[in-house]
Tab-separated table of C-alpha atoms in Angstrom:
chain	number	residue	atom	x	y	z
T	169	MET	CA	-47.763	-13.552	-19.426
T	170	GLN	CA	-45.354	-16.360	-18.661
T	171	THR	CA	-42.772	-14.927	-21.080
T	172	LEU	CA	-43.005	-11.565	-19.331
T	173	GLY	CA	-42.276	-13.284	-16.000
T	174	TRP	CA	-39.167	-14.950	-17.390
T	175	ILE	CA	-37.977	-11.655	-18.833
T	176	ALA	CA	-38.516	-9.933	-15.483
T	177	LEU	CA	-36.628	-12.713	-13.704
T	178	ALA	CA	-33.742	-12.483	-16.198
T	179	VAL	CA	-33.584	-8.691	-15.755
T	180	ALA	CA	-33.613	-9.080	-11.965
T	181	ILE	CA	-30.807	-11.659	-12.078
T	182	MET	CA	-28.757	-9.457	-14.407
T	183	ALA	CA	-29.297	-6.489	-12.094
T	184	VAL	CA	-28.094	-8.490	-9.079
T	185	VAL	CA	-25.042	-9.752	-10.988
T	186	ALA	CA	-24.271	-6.220	-12.214
T	187	TRP	CA	-24.581	-4.876	-8.658
T	188	TYR	CA	-22.310	-7.639	-7.321
T	189	LEU	CA	-19.674	-6.987	-9.988
T	190	SER	CA	-19.873	-3.243	-9.376
T	191	TYR	CA	-19.533	-3.784	-5.629
T	192	ASN	CA	-16.450	-5.986	-6.103
T	193	ALA	CA	-14.889	-3.543	-8.573
T	194	ALA	CA	-15.347	-0.688	-6.092
T	195	ARG	CA	-13.920	-2.817	-3.288
T	196	LEU	CA	-10.915	-3.739	-5.419
T	197	ASP	CA	-10.396	-0.074	-6.256
T	198	ARG	CA	-10.442	0.799	-2.535
T	199	LEU	CA	-7.910	-1.958	-1.845
T	200	HIS	CA	-5.610	-0.596	-4.556
T	201	ALA	CA	-5.966	2.875	-3.039
T	202	LYS	CA	-5.036	1.371	0.330
T	203	VAL	CA	-1.864	-0.070	-1.237
T	204	GLU	CA	-0.999	3.322	-2.712
T	205	GLY	CA	-1.515	5.012	0.644
T	206	SER	CA	0.519	2.420	2.496
T	207	VAL	CA	3.426	2.617	0.043
T	208	SER	CA	3.454	6.391	0.505
T	209	ALA	CA	3.534	5.923	4.272
T	210	LEU	CA	6.306	3.337	3.944
T	211	ASP	CA	8.336	5.674	1.761
T	212	ALA	CA	7.930	8.472	4.317
T	213	GLN	CA	9.077	6.206	7.151
T	214	LEU	CA	12.078	4.968	5.163
T	215	VAL	CA	13.078	8.564	4.481
T	216	ARG	CA	12.636	9.443	8.151
T	217	ARG	CA	14.810	6.505	9.231
T	218	ALA	CA	17.533	7.571	6.793
T	219	GLU	CA	17.353	11.173	8.051
T	220	VAL	CA	17.643	10.048	11.678
T	221	SER	CA	20.597	7.858	10.692
T	222	VAL	CA	22.329	10.822	9.035
T	223	GLU	CA	21.724	12.885	12.180
T	224	LEU	CA	23.271	10.138	14.312
T	225	ALA	CA	26.251	9.874	11.955
T	226	ASN	CA	26.814	13.642	12.139
T	227	SER	CA	26.250	13.896	15.890
T	228	GLY	CA	29.776	12.965	16.946
T	229	LEU	CA	28.384	10.330	19.302
T	230	ILE	CA	29.840	7.369	17.419
T	231	ASP	CA	33.371	6.763	16.201
T	232	PRO	CA	34.341	8.364	12.857
T	233	ALA	CA	34.608	5.087	10.916
T	234	SER	CA	31.144	3.983	12.029
T	235	ALA	CA	29.797	7.461	11.355
T	236	LEU	CA	31.174	7.329	7.814
T	237	LEU	CA	29.623	3.910	7.147
T	238	LEU	CA	26.281	5.002	8.577
T	239	ALA	CA	26.276	8.300	6.678
T	240	GLU	CA	27.065	6.484	3.438
T	241	ALA	CA	24.286	3.904	3.897
T	242	ALA	CA	21.759	6.566	4.934
T	243	SER	CA	22.712	8.846	2.034
T	244	GLU	CA	22.297	5.954	-0.389
T	245	SER	CA	18.840	5.344	1.076
T	246	LEU	CA	17.906	9.002	0.644
T	247	ASP	CA	19.265	9.029	-2.919
T	248	THR	CA	17.210	5.996	-3.940
T	249	SER	CA	14.187	7.557	-2.269
T	250	ASP	CA	14.621	10.709	-4.358
T	251	ALA	CA	14.986	8.635	-7.529
T	252	ALA	CA	11.916	6.587	-6.594
T	253	ALA	CA	9.851	9.717	-5.979
T	254	VAL	CA	10.364	10.727	-9.599
T	255	ARG	CA	9.004	7.453	-10.956
T	256	VAL	CA	5.249	7.064	-11.225
T	257	GLU	CA	5.410	3.329	-10.579
T	258	VAL	CA	6.179	3.866	-6.899
T	259	SER	CA	2.572	4.781	-6.185
T	260	GLU	CA	1.351	1.327	-7.197
T	261	GLN	CA	4.377	-0.945	-7.441
T	262	GLY	CA	5.911	-0.019	-4.132
T	263	VAL	CA	9.607	-0.258	-3.479
T	264	ASP	CA	11.754	-1.842	-6.179
T	265	ALA	CA	14.380	-4.527	-5.569
T	266	HIS	CA	17.296	-2.072	-5.643
T	267	ARG	CA	15.760	0.127	-3.003
T	268	ALA	CA	14.890	-2.897	-0.870
T	269	LYS	CA	18.570	-3.892	-0.988
T	270	VAL	CA	19.641	-0.372	-0.030
T	271	GLU	CA	17.217	-0.377	2.908
T	272	THR	CA	18.500	-3.785	4.015
T	273	ASP	CA	22.046	-2.412	3.850
T	274	LEU	CA	21.028	0.529	6.046
T	275	THR	CA	19.471	-1.864	8.554
T	276	HIS	CA	22.629	-3.977	8.654
T	277	THR	CA	24.779	-0.865	9.044
T	278	LEU	CA	22.654	0.386	11.938
T	279	ILE	CA	22.931	-2.990	13.651
T	280	ALA	CA	26.710	-3.106	13.062
T	281	VAL	CA	27.246	0.451	14.311
T	282	LEU	CA	24.939	0.278	17.317
T	283	THR	CA	26.559	-2.610	19.124
T	284	PRO	CA	25.550	-3.234	22.745
T	285	GLU	CA	28.816	-1.635	23.905
T	286	VAL	CA	28.226	1.523	21.847
T	287	VAL	CA	24.633	1.740	23.044
T	288	GLU	CA	25.700	1.314	26.658
T	289	THR	CA	28.326	4.049	26.265
T	290	MET	CA	25.819	6.391	24.623
T	291	ARG	CA	23.190	5.754	27.286
T	292	ALA	CA	25.759	6.618	29.975
T	293	ARG	CA	26.335	10.014	28.332
T	294	ASP	CA	24.102	13.061	28.306
T	295	GLY	CA	20.443	13.278	27.349
T	296	TYR	CA	21.255	14.172	23.735
T	297	ALA	CA	22.827	10.751	23.138
T	298	VAL	CA	19.837	8.990	24.688
T	299	GLU	CA	17.500	11.122	22.582
T	300	GLN	CA	19.364	10.123	19.409
T	301	LEU	CA	19.109	6.438	20.312
T	302	ASP	CA	15.409	6.773	21.053
T	303	ARG	CA	14.838	8.521	17.718
T	304	VAL	CA	16.673	5.767	15.837
T	305	GLN	CA	14.673	3.092	17.612
T	306	ALA	CA	11.356	4.877	16.987
T	307	ALA	CA	12.155	5.418	13.296
T	308	CYS	CA	13.119	1.762	12.842
T	309	GLN	CA	9.954	0.581	14.571
T	310	ARG	CA	7.838	2.825	12.341
T	311	VAL	CA	9.515	1.320	9.266
T	312	GLN	CA	8.610	-2.156	10.530
T	313	LEU	CA	4.989	-1.145	11.058
T	314	ALA	CA	4.717	0.637	7.710
T	315	ARG	CA	6.138	-2.379	5.865
T	316	ARG	CA	3.735	-4.674	7.704
T	317	PHE	CA	0.762	-2.452	6.775
T	318	TYR	CA	1.940	-2.335	3.163
T	319	ASN	CA	2.333	-6.117	2.963
T	320	ASP	CA	-1.092	-6.607	4.559
T	321	ALA	CA	-2.661	-4.281	1.978
T	322	VAL	CA	-0.878	-6.118	-0.843
T	323	ALA	CA	-2.082	-9.477	0.501
T	324	ASP	CA	-5.663	-8.153	0.552
T	325	VAL	CA	-5.380	-7.073	-3.095
T	326	GLN	CA	-3.790	-10.359	-4.128
T	327	ASN	CA	-6.513	-12.370	-2.365
T	328	MET	CA	-9.264	-10.305	-3.962
T	329	ARG	CA	-7.717	-10.551	-7.426
T	330	ALA	CA	-7.327	-14.337	-7.065
T	331	GLN	CA	-11.100	-14.762	-6.911
T	332	PRO	CA	-12.466	-16.340	-10.105
T	333	LEU	CA	-15.135	-13.681	-10.694
T	334	VAL	CA	-12.576	-10.886	-10.461
T	335	ARG	CA	-10.316	-12.622	-12.988
T	336	VAL	CA	-13.081	-13.644	-15.414
T	337	PHE	CA	-14.638	-10.185	-15.580
T	338	ARG	CA	-11.233	-8.429	-15.392
T	339	LEU	CA	-12.395	-6.170	-12.579
T	340	ALA	CA	-8.807	-5.042	-11.952
T	341	GLY	CA	-8.546	-3.708	-15.482
T	342	HIS	CA	-4.938	-3.179	-16.529
T	343	THR	CA	-3.668	-2.398	-13.050
T	344	ASP	CA	-0.489	-4.252	-12.173
T	345	LEU	CA	-0.617	-6.720	-9.321
T	346	PRO	CA	1.321	-5.246	-6.382
T	347	GLN	CA	3.986	-7.439	-4.829
T	348	VAL	CA	4.856	-8.088	-1.209
T	349	LEU	CA	7.959	-6.233	-0.072
T	350	ASP	CA	10.696	-8.162	1.660
T	351	PHE	CA	13.734	-6.496	3.183
T	352	ASP	CA	15.452	-6.684	6.544
T	353	ASP	CA	13.891	-4.094	8.838
T	354	THR	CA	15.198	-5.431	12.135
T	355	VAL	CA	15.252	-2.811	14.865
T	356	PRO	CA	18.719	-2.325	16.375
T	357	GLN	CA	18.872	-3.182	20.072
T	358	VAL	CA	19.144	0.347	21.433
T	359	ALA	CA	16.808	-0.034	24.388
T	360	VAL	CA	18.159	-0.260	27.888
T	361	PRO	CA	18.976	-3.934	28.480
T	362	VAL	CA	16.914	-5.542	31.204
T	363	PRO	CA	19.129	-7.286	33.772
T	364	GLU	CA	18.492	-11.001	34.113
T	365	ALA	CA	17.045	-12.113	37.442
C-alpha cells in the first residue's frame, strides 16, 4: 500500500510539472504572437509615415530642394518596406538593421525639412497646409507608439525566455529570439509653439 502511495504522489507531481510546463509554453507562444502582431503594426505605421511624407513632398508646400530630399527618403522607406514584406523573417524578426537606418534617415530628413520657420510659414497658410502638418505629426507619433509596443513585446519574450525552466526544457523550440528595435523616431516639432510667459 505504501508503494502505491508513492506512485500516486509521483504521478501527481509529474502532472503538476507537466501542467506548469504546458502553461509556460502556451504563454510563451502568446508572447511570440504578440511580437508578430506588434511588428505588423509597426510596419503599417512606418509605411503610413512614409506615405504622408511623400504627400507632403508632392504638395508644393515646401521648397523644391526639401521636397526632393523628403520624397527620396520616403521612397527609400517604402521600397525597403516592400522588400521586407516579401521576406518571411519580418513576421518574427521585426525590422532589420538596413530598414532601421532608412527609417532613421527619414526621421532626420523630416526634422531637417520641417524647421520651425517652415512650420510657422505653413501654419500661416491655408487649412490644407495645417492638415498636412497635422498628418505628419500624427503619423510620426504613431510610429513612436508602435515601436514602443514592439519593444515592450520583445522585452516580455526575452524575459520569459531567460527563465531557467524555459531554457532547460526548450519551451521556445527553434524560434529565434526577437531583438529590440532601435532607430530614431523623433517627432518633428510641427505643433503650434506655445509662447513663453
